[in-house]
XYZ file of N, CA, C and O in Angstrom:
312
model
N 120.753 -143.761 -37.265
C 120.058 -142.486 -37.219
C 118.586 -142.701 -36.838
O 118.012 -141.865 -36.140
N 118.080 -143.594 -37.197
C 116.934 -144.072 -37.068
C 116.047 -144.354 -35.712
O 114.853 -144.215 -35.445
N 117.582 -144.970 -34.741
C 117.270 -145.629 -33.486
C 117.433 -143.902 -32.719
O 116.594 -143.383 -31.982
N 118.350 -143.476 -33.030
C 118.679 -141.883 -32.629
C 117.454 -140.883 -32.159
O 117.372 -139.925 -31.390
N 116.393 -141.721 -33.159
C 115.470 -140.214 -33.465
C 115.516 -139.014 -34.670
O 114.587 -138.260 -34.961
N 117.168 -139.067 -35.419
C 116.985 -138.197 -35.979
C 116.797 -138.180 -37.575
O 117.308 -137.400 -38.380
N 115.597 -139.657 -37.900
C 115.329 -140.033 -39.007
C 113.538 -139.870 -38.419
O 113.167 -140.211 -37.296
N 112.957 -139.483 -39.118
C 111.261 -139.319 -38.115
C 110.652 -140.591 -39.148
O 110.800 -140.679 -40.367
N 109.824 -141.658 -38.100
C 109.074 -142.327 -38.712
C 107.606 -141.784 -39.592
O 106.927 -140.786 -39.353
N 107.494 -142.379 -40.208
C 106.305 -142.007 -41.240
C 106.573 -141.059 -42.232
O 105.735 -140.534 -42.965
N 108.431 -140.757 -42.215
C 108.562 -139.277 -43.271
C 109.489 -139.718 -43.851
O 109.449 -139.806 -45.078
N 110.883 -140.227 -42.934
C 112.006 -141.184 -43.449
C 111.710 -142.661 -43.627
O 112.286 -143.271 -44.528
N 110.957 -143.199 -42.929
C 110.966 -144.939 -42.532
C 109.649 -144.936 -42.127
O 108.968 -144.009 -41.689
N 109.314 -146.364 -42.378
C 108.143 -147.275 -41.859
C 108.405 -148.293 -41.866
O 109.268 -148.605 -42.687
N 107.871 -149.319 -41.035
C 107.411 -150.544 -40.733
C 106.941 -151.105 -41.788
O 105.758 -150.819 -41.970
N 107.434 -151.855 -42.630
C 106.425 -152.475 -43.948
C 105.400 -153.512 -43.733
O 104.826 -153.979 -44.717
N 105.078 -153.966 -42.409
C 104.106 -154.905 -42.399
C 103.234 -154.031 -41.524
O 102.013 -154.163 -41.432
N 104.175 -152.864 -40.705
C 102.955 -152.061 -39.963
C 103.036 -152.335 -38.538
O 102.404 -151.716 -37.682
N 103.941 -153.406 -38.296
C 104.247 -154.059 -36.671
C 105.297 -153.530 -36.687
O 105.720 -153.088 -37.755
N 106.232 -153.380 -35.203
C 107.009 -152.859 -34.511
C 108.381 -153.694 -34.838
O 109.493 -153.179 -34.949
N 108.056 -155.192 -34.979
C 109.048 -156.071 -35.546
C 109.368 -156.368 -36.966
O 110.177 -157.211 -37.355
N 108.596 -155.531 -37.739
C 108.869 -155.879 -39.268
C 110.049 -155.549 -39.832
O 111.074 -155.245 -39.222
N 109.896 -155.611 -41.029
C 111.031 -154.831 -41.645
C 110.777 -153.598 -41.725
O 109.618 -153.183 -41.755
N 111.922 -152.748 -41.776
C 111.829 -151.225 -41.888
C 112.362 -151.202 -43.362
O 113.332 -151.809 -43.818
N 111.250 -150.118 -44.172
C 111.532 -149.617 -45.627
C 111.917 -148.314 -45.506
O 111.000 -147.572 -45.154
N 113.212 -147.678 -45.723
C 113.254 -146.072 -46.154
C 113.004 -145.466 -47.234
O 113.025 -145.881 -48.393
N 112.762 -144.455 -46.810
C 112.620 -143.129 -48.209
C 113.706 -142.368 -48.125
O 114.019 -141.403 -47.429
N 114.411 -143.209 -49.276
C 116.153 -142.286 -49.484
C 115.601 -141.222 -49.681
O 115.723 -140.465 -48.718
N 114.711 -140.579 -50.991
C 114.871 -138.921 -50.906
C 114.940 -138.385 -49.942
O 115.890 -137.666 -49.629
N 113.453 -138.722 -48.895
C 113.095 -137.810 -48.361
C 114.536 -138.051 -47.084
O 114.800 -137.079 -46.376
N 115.270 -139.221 -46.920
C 116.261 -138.931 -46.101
C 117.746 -138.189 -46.594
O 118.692 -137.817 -45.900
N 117.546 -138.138 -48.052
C 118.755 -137.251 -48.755
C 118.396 -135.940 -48.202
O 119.305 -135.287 -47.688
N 117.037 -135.387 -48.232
C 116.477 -133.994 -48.188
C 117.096 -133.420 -47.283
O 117.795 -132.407 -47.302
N 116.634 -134.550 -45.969
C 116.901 -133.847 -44.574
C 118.114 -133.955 -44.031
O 118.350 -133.602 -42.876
N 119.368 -134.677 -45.180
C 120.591 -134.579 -44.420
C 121.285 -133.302 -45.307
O 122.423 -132.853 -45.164
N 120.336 -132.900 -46.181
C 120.590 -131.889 -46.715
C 121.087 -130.590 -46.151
O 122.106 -129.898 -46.152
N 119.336 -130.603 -45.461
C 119.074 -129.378 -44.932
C 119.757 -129.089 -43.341
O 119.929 -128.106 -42.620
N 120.070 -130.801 -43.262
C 120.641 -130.201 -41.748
C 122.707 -129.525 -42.424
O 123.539 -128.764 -41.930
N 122.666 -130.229 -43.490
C 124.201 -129.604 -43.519
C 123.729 -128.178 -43.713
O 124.346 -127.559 -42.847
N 123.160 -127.532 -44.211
C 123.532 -126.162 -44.738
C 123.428 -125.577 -43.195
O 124.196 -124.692 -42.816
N 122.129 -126.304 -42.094
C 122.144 -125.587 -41.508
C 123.415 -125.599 -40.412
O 123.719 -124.747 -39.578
N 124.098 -127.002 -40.757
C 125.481 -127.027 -39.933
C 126.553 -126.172 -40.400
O 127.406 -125.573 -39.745
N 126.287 -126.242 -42.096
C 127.315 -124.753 -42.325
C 127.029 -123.452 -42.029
O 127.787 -122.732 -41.380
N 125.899 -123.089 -42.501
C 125.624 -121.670 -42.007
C 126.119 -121.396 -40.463
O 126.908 -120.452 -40.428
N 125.822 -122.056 -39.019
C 126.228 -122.586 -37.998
C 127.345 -122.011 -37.994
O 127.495 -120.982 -37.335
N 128.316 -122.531 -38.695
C 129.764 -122.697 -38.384
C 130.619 -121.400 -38.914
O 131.622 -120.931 -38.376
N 129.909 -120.899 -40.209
C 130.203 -119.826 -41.023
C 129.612 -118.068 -39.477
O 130.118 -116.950 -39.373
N 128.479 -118.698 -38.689
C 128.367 -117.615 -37.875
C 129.149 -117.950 -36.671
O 129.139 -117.117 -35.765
N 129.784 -118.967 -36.524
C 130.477 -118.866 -35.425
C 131.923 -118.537 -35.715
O 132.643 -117.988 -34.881
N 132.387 -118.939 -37.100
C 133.775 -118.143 -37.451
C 133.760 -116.728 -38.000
O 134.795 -116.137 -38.310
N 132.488 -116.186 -38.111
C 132.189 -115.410 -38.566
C 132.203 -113.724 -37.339
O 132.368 -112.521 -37.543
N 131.827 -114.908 -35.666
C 132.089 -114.288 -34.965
C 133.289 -114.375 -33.620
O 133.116 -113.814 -32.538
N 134.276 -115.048 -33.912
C 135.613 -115.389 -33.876
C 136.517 -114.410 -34.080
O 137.378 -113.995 -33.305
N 136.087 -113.847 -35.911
C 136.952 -112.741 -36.286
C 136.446 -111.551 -35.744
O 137.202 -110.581 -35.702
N 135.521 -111.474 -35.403
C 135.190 -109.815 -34.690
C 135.336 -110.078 -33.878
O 135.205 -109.039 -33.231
N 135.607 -110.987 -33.086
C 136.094 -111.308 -32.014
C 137.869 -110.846 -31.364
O 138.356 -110.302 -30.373
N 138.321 -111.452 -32.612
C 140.020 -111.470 -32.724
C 140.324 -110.076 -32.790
O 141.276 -109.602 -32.170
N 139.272 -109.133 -33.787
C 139.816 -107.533 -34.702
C 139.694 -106.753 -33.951
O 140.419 -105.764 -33.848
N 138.103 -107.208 -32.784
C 138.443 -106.328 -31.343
C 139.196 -106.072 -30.474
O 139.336 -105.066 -29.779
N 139.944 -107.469 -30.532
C 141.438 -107.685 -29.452
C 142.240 -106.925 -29.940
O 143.012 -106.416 -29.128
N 142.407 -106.529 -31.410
C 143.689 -105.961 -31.443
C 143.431 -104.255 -31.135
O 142.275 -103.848 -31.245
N 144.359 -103.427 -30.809
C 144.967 -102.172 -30.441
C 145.064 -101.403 -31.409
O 146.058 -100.774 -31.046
N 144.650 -100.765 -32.837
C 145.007 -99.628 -33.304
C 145.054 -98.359 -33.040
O 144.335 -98.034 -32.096
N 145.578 -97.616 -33.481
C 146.086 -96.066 -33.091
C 146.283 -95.296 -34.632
O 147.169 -95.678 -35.395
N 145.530 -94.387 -34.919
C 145.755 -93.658 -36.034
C 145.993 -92.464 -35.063
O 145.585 -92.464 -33.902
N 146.875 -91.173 -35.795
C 147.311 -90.500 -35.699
C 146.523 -89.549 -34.135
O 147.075 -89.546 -33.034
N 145.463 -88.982 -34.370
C 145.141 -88.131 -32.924
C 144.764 -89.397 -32.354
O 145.373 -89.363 -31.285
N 144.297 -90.228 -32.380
C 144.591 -91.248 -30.992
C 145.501 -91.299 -30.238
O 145.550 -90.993 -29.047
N 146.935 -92.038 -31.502
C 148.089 -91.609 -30.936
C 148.514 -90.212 -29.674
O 149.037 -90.324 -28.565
N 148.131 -89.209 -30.264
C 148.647 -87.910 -29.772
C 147.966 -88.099 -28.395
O 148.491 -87.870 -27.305
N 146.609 -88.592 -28.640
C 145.633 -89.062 -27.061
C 146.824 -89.649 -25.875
O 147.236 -89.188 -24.810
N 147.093 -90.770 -26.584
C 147.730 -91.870 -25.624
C 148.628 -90.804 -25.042
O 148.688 -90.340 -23.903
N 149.502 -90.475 -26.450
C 151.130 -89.829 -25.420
C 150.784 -88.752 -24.543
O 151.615 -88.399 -23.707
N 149.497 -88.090 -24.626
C 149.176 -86.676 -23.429
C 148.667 -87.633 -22.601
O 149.249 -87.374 -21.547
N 147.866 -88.697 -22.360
C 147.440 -89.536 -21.208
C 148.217 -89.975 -20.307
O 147.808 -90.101 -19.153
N 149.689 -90.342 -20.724
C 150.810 -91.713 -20.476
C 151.460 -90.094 -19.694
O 151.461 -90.050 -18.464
N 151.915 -89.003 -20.397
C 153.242 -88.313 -19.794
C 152.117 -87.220 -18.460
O 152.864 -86.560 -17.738
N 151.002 -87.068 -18.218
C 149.723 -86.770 -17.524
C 149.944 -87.821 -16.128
O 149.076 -87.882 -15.258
């Protein structure tokens, strides 16, 4: 994640000697935080995309209550 980019130096990780070749020290919290926040924002995400799936699907379908009905059959024998 780190080499990725999607760990930010100086917030998740540093250099412990301060050179480019040192060892790298993390900050579990602050990297618990942000895999936190990216799940909710991957659920929320996913919750609006199934969220718009089903209005998606409820539009496809065809209902007919009663004077609709009566609509269609004067349209169809017209």
């Amino acid at each position: 994640m780190r080499r990725e980019r999607k760990l930010l130096p100086g917030e998740h990780w540093i250099f412990a000697t301060g050179k480019p070749n040192g060892p790298v020290h993390y900050d579990i919290a602050a990297i618990r935080k942000h895999l936190v926040e990216l799940t909710i924002a991957a659920a929320k995400e996913e919750d609006q995309r199934r969220k718009q799936e089903l209005t998606t699907r409820r539009n496809a379908v065809e209902t007919y209550d009663a004077p609709h009905l009566d609509q269609l059959i004067a349209e169809v024998q017209s």
